[in-house]
């Protein structure tokens, strides 16, 4: 299986804002934020046809999201997951004595995960925080 | 028949647009239309009328499901959690009014809590930087009327503050800016070609995390000193060109966002951005302003500032206010396991904190006060739905330039629903009773020992 290394950033998108205000338990929120925007060159390196589910893994966690071509590219080497529970599964929580986690600039590995599902926000957060719940 | 309520404040982002027109049903109970708002603001107003809205508090059961409880039970649980905790974290405050914030701080003082707001994952680094080096700033009105050089650094207002450019920064015609955007030059610094960058005269596509280097290079270029061929992925000619463009204006402004506050360097990036502003004032008039996110995160900083002298992560657990980001800030406290209860209001750490912190909230006794279902409410032990500030209840909010604006009530909340302030007032009264009981019990125990 191919696996590529990228630099992950997160941030707002207008779809993130609209779906967030429309209800975070709704599928629209997952569709807006359970994604990873990758540069077409990186998509090619990974050998997938977008949109496709991928697993994103960092030293701090792992999450399945849907890969799409960058809407605000080109930015080879940089991946973008809109702010939200999906990005927060893998971002660097270290604050380096400032109080601020390092939400931008997390080294991640991305690999195809065709058979895995992108979870909804509630399901995702509950399954990774509650003891005894199988992922 | 419907009624039109005019001059409504939008309770979404720090731009606090004050020209919304909301159409409400004749009985004044339901929003039926939203005019002048951006897509996000409109959704916020319309969602208040959602049919599936939770209208009564819910307690988590042993199997993880939720059971409806009364407001009385919710007040009792929240008060007991706070009164019995040694060091509770009271987090959020950015999506509620200054009045509610002030009421919540009274509880925090009584129970010895840590009070932190969403700046901790937003512009906390900015607040540290401006305590370090100060901040030359202005109001959004001054920008509209005077600014002819606009620099957006690490922010994407086209998506995060959708009406910022049309109301204040790029497009409007002001008193001295009669040509609107034609008389303004726009520079964007961002590692991506964002929708904001696409509008810019100059886009510096900085290498991610190299903001400090580029800010320093601009300071060098402004003084006319020598630069290496490439800094932060940008050729020196482009940097000199941007520096000249900034110096040649009559009034300039740097708006900055999460690109600088959340990348490595953090407060030091902003120190450098403020020093760049200072340097530019040797040539022309320049200001700098943070692009604040939640509509009243600035207000929370202000209220904490008046009351305790610090704008976020205020630790009241020792009976006086302490402030030390990195120690008394939410994520550090949660990750290190230094708090024993969590009270969340007007924010959603379940969605917006790193998962390691969220895991701790799920383990602790926790209360989430929020009008809607969010990842936080679905991991907290108690969810208390409340009326929407800015839609169903009025209250004071602060715009990103520290201007207070009174938000308006446009519709009635669902029958029997409390506001943030009412809920906090009831919890406060109950906490007072519990603390009196605890004090009496402690005195009695001490008396026994002495006897």
Coordinates of C-alpha atoms in Angstrom, one line a residue, chain B residues 162-418:
Chain B
X162 CA -17.4 36.4 5.2
X163 CA -18.6 40.1 5.3
X164 CA -15.4 41.6 6.7
X165 CA -14.0 42.6 3.3
X166 CA -17.3 44.1 2.1
X167 CA -18.2 46.0 5.3
X168 CA -14.8 47.3 6.5
X169 CA -11.6 46.3 4.8
X170 CA -11.5 46.0 1.0
X171 CA -14.6 47.0 -0.8
X172 CA -16.5 49.8 1.0
X173 CA -16.2 53.5 0.1
X174 CA -15.3 55.5 3.1
X175 CA -14.8 59.2 3.9
X176 CA -11.2 59.2 2.6
X177 CA -11.4 56.0 0.6
X178 CA -14.0 57.1 -2.0
X179 CA -12.7 54.8 -4.7
X180 CA -13.5 51.7 -2.6
X181 CA -11.3 48.7 -3.5
X182 CA -9.9 50.5 -6.5
X183 CA -8.0 52.8 -4.1
X184 CA -6.8 50.1 -1.9
X185 CA -3.9 47.6 -2.3
X186 CA -4.4 44.2 -0.8
X187 CA -1.6 41.8 0.3
X188 CA -2.3 38.3 1.5
X189 CA 0.3 36.0 3.2
X190 CA -0.9 32.4 3.3
X191 CA 0.6 29.0 2.5
X192 CA -2.5 28.2 0.4
X193 CA -4.0 30.1 -2.5
X194 CA -7.1 30.9 -0.5
X195 CA -10.2 32.6 -1.8
X196 CA -8.9 35.7 -0.1
X197 CA -5.5 35.4 -1.7
X198 CA -7.2 35.1 -5.1
X199 CA -8.5 38.7 -4.7
X200 CA -5.1 40.1 -3.6
X201 CA -2.8 42.5 -5.5
X202 CA 0.1 40.5 -4.0
X203 CA 0.0 37.0 -2.6
X204 CA 3.1 35.8 -0.8
X205 CA 2.7 32.0 -0.6
X206 CA 4.8 31.6 2.5
X207 CA 6.2 28.1 3.4
X208 CA 4.0 26.8 6.2
X209 CA 5.3 27.7 9.6
X210 CA 7.9 30.2 8.3
X211 CA 5.9 33.3 9.2
X212 CA 8.6 34.6 11.7
X213 CA 11.2 34.5 9.0
X214 CA 9.1 36.3 6.5
X215 CA 8.0 39.0 9.0
X216 CA 11.7 39.5 9.9
X217 CA 12.6 39.7 6.2
X218 CA 9.9 42.4 5.6
X219 CA 11.4 44.4 8.5
X220 CA 14.8 44.1 6.8
X221 CA 13.3 45.1 3.4
X222 CA 11.5 48.1 4.8
X223 CA 14.8 49.5 6.1
X224 CA 16.3 48.8 2.7
X225 CA 18.9 46.3 4.0
X226 CA 20.1 43.2 2.2
X227 CA 18.1 39.9 2.1
X228 CA 19.1 36.4 1.1
X229 CA 17.8 35.3 -2.3
X230 CA 14.9 33.3 -0.9
X231 CA 13.2 33.7 2.5
X232 CA 10.3 31.3 3.7
X233 CA 10.0 30.1 0.1
X234 CA 9.6 33.6 -1.4
X235 CA 12.1 35.4 -3.7
X236 CA 13.6 38.6 -2.3
X237 CA 12.3 40.7 -5.2
X238 CA 8.8 39.9 -4.1
X239 CA 9.5 40.8 -0.5
X240 CA 11.1 44.2 -1.5
X241 CA 8.0 44.8 -3.7
X242 CA 5.6 44.1 -0.8
X243 CA 7.7 46.3 1.5
X244 CA 7.5 49.2 -0.9
X245 CA 3.8 48.7 -1.4
X246 CA 3.2 48.8 2.4
X247 CA 5.5 51.9 2.9
X248 CA 3.8 53.9 0.1
X249 CA 0.3 53.9 1.6
X250 CA -1.3 56.6 3.7
X251 CA -2.9 54.3 6.3
X252 CA -2.3 50.6 6.5
X253 CA -3.5 47.7 8.6
X254 CA -2.3 44.2 9.3
X255 CA -5.1 41.7 10.0
X256 CA -3.8 38.4 11.2
X257 CA -5.4 35.0 12.1
X258 CA -4.8 31.5 13.1
X259 CA -2.0 31.1 10.5
X260 CA 0.4 32.9 12.9
X261 CA -1.2 32.1 16.3
X262 CA -1.4 28.3 15.8
X263 CA 1.9 27.7 13.9
X264 CA 5.1 27.1 15.7
X265 CA 6.5 30.3 17.0
X266 CA 3.0 31.3 18.2
X267 CA 3.2 34.5 20.3
X268 CA 6.7 35.3 18.9
X269 CA 5.2 35.4 15.4
X270 CA 2.8 38.1 16.6
X271 CA 5.6 39.9 18.5
X272 CA 7.3 40.2 15.2
X273 CA 4.2 41.3 13.3
X274 CA 3.6 44.0 15.9
X275 CA 7.2 45.2 15.6
X276 CA 6.7 45.2 11.8
X277 CA 3.8 47.5 12.4
X278 CA 5.9 49.7 14.6
X279 CA 8.6 49.9 11.9
X280 CA 6.1 50.8 9.2
X281 CA 5.0 53.8 11.4
X282 CA 8.4 55.3 10.7
X283 CA 7.2 55.8 7.1
X284 CA 3.4 56.0 7.3
X285 CA 0.5 55.3 9.6
X286 CA 0.0 51.6 10.3
X287 CA -2.2 49.5 12.7
X288 CA -2.6 45.8 13.4
X289 CA -5.7 43.9 14.5
X290 CA -6.5 40.2 15.4
X291 CA -9.3 38.6 13.4
X292 CA -11.3 37.4 16.3
X293 CA -13.5 34.3 15.8
X294 CA -16.5 33.9 18.1
X295 CA -18.7 36.9 18.3
X296 CA -18.0 37.6 21.9
X297 CA -14.6 36.1 22.6
X298 CA -13.3 39.7 22.8
X299 CA -16.0 40.5 25.4
X300 CA -14.9 37.5 27.5
X301 CA -11.4 38.9 27.5
X302 CA -12.6 42.3 28.4
X303 CA -14.8 41.1 31.3
X304 CA -12.0 38.9 32.7
X305 CA -9.7 41.9 32.2
X306 CA -11.9 44.3 34.2
X307 CA -12.5 41.7 37.0
X308 CA -9.1 40.0 37.3
X309 CA -6.6 41.8 35.2
X310 CA -6.0 39.0 32.7
X311 CA -7.8 38.2 29.5
X312 CA -8.0 34.4 29.5
X313 CA -6.9 31.3 31.5
X314 CA -7.4 32.9 34.9
X315 CA -6.9 30.5 37.8
X316 CA -9.0 31.4 40.9
X317 CA -8.3 28.2 42.8
X318 CA -6.0 29.9 45.3
X319 CA -8.5 32.6 46.2
X320 CA -6.8 35.2 44.1
X321 CA -6.3 35.6 40.3
X322 CA -3.3 33.9 38.8
X323 CA -2.4 33.8 35.1
X324 CA 0.2 31.7 33.4
X325 CA -0.6 30.4 29.9
X326 CA 0.9 26.9 29.6
X327 CA 0.1 26.2 33.2
X328 CA -3.4 27.6 33.8
X329 CA -4.7 27.1 30.2
X330 CA -7.4 24.6 29.4
X331 CA -5.5 22.1 27.2
X332 CA -2.5 22.0 29.5
X333 CA -4.7 21.5 32.6
X334 CA -6.7 18.7 30.9
X335 CA -3.8 16.9 29.4
X336 CA -1.9 16.9 32.7
X337 CA -5.1 15.9 34.6
X338 CA -5.0 18.9 36.9
X339 CA -8.8 19.7 37.0
X340 CA -11.4 17.5 38.5
X341 CA -14.6 18.8 36.9
X342 CA -15.4 20.6 33.7
X343 CA -18.2 23.2 33.1
X344 CA -18.5 24.3 29.4
X345 CA -20.7 27.2 28.3
X346 CA -20.9 29.0 24.9
X347 CA -18.3 26.9 23.1
X348 CA -17.6 23.4 21.8
X349 CA -14.3 22.0 23.0
X350 CA -15.5 18.5 22.1
X351 CA -15.1 19.5 18.4
X352 CA -12.3 22.0 18.7
X353 CA -9.8 20.7 21.3
X354 CA -7.2 18.1 20.4
X355 CA -8.7 14.6 21.2
X356 CA -6.3 14.1 24.2
X357 CA -8.1 17.0 26.0
X358 CA -11.6 15.8 24.9
X359 CA -10.9 12.4 26.4
X360 CA -10.3 14.0 29.8
X361 CA -13.6 16.0 29.6
X362 CA -15.4 12.7 28.9
X363 CA -13.9 11.1 32.0
X364 CA -14.7 13.9 34.4
X365 CA -17.9 15.2 35.9
X366 CA -19.0 17.6 33.2
X367 CA -21.7 20.0 32.3
X368 CA -22.2 21.5 28.8
X369 CA -24.5 24.5 28.5
X370 CA -25.4 24.9 24.8
X371 CA -28.5 25.5 22.7
X372 CA -27.7 22.6 20.4
X373 CA -26.3 19.1 20.2
X374 CA -22.5 19.2 19.8
X375 CA -19.7 16.7 20.4
X376 CA -19.2 18.4 23.8
X377 CA -22.9 17.9 24.9
X378 CA -22.7 14.2 23.7
X379 CA -19.7 13.4 26.0
X380 CA -20.7 15.5 29.0
X381 CA -22.6 14.0 31.9
X382 CA -25.2 16.9 31.7
X383 CA -26.4 18.9 28.8
X384 CA -28.3 22.1 29.5
X385 CA -30.0 23.7 26.5
X386 CA -30.4 27.4 26.8
X387 CA -31.8 30.3 24.8
X388 CA -29.6 31.7 22.0
X389 CA -27.8 35.0 22.9
X390 CA -28.3 37.4 20.0
X391 CA -31.4 35.6 18.7
X392 CA -33.6 34.8 21.7
X393 CA -32.1 37.0 24.3
X394 CA -30.2 40.4 24.2
X395 CA -26.8 41.1 25.7
X396 CA -23.6 43.0 25.4
X397 CA -21.0 41.7 22.9
X398 CA -17.6 43.0 21.8
X399 CA -16.5 43.4 18.2
X400 CA -13.0 42.3 17.2
X401 CA -11.8 46.0 17.5
X402 CA -13.0 46.1 21.2
X403 CA -16.2 48.1 20.4
X404 CA -19.1 46.9 22.6
X405 CA -22.4 46.4 20.7
X406 CA -25.7 45.5 22.3
X407 CA -27.1 42.4 20.5
X408 CA -30.9 42.2 20.0
X409 CA -33.6 39.8 20.8
X410 CA -35.6 38.9 17.7
X411 CA -37.7 35.9 18.7
X412 CA -39.0 34.2 21.9
X413 CA -37.1 31.1 23.1
X414 CA -39.0 27.8 23.2
X415 CA -41.5 27.7 26.1
X416 CA -39.9 27.3 29.5
X417 CA -36.3 27.5 28.3
X418 CA -33.8 29.4 30.5

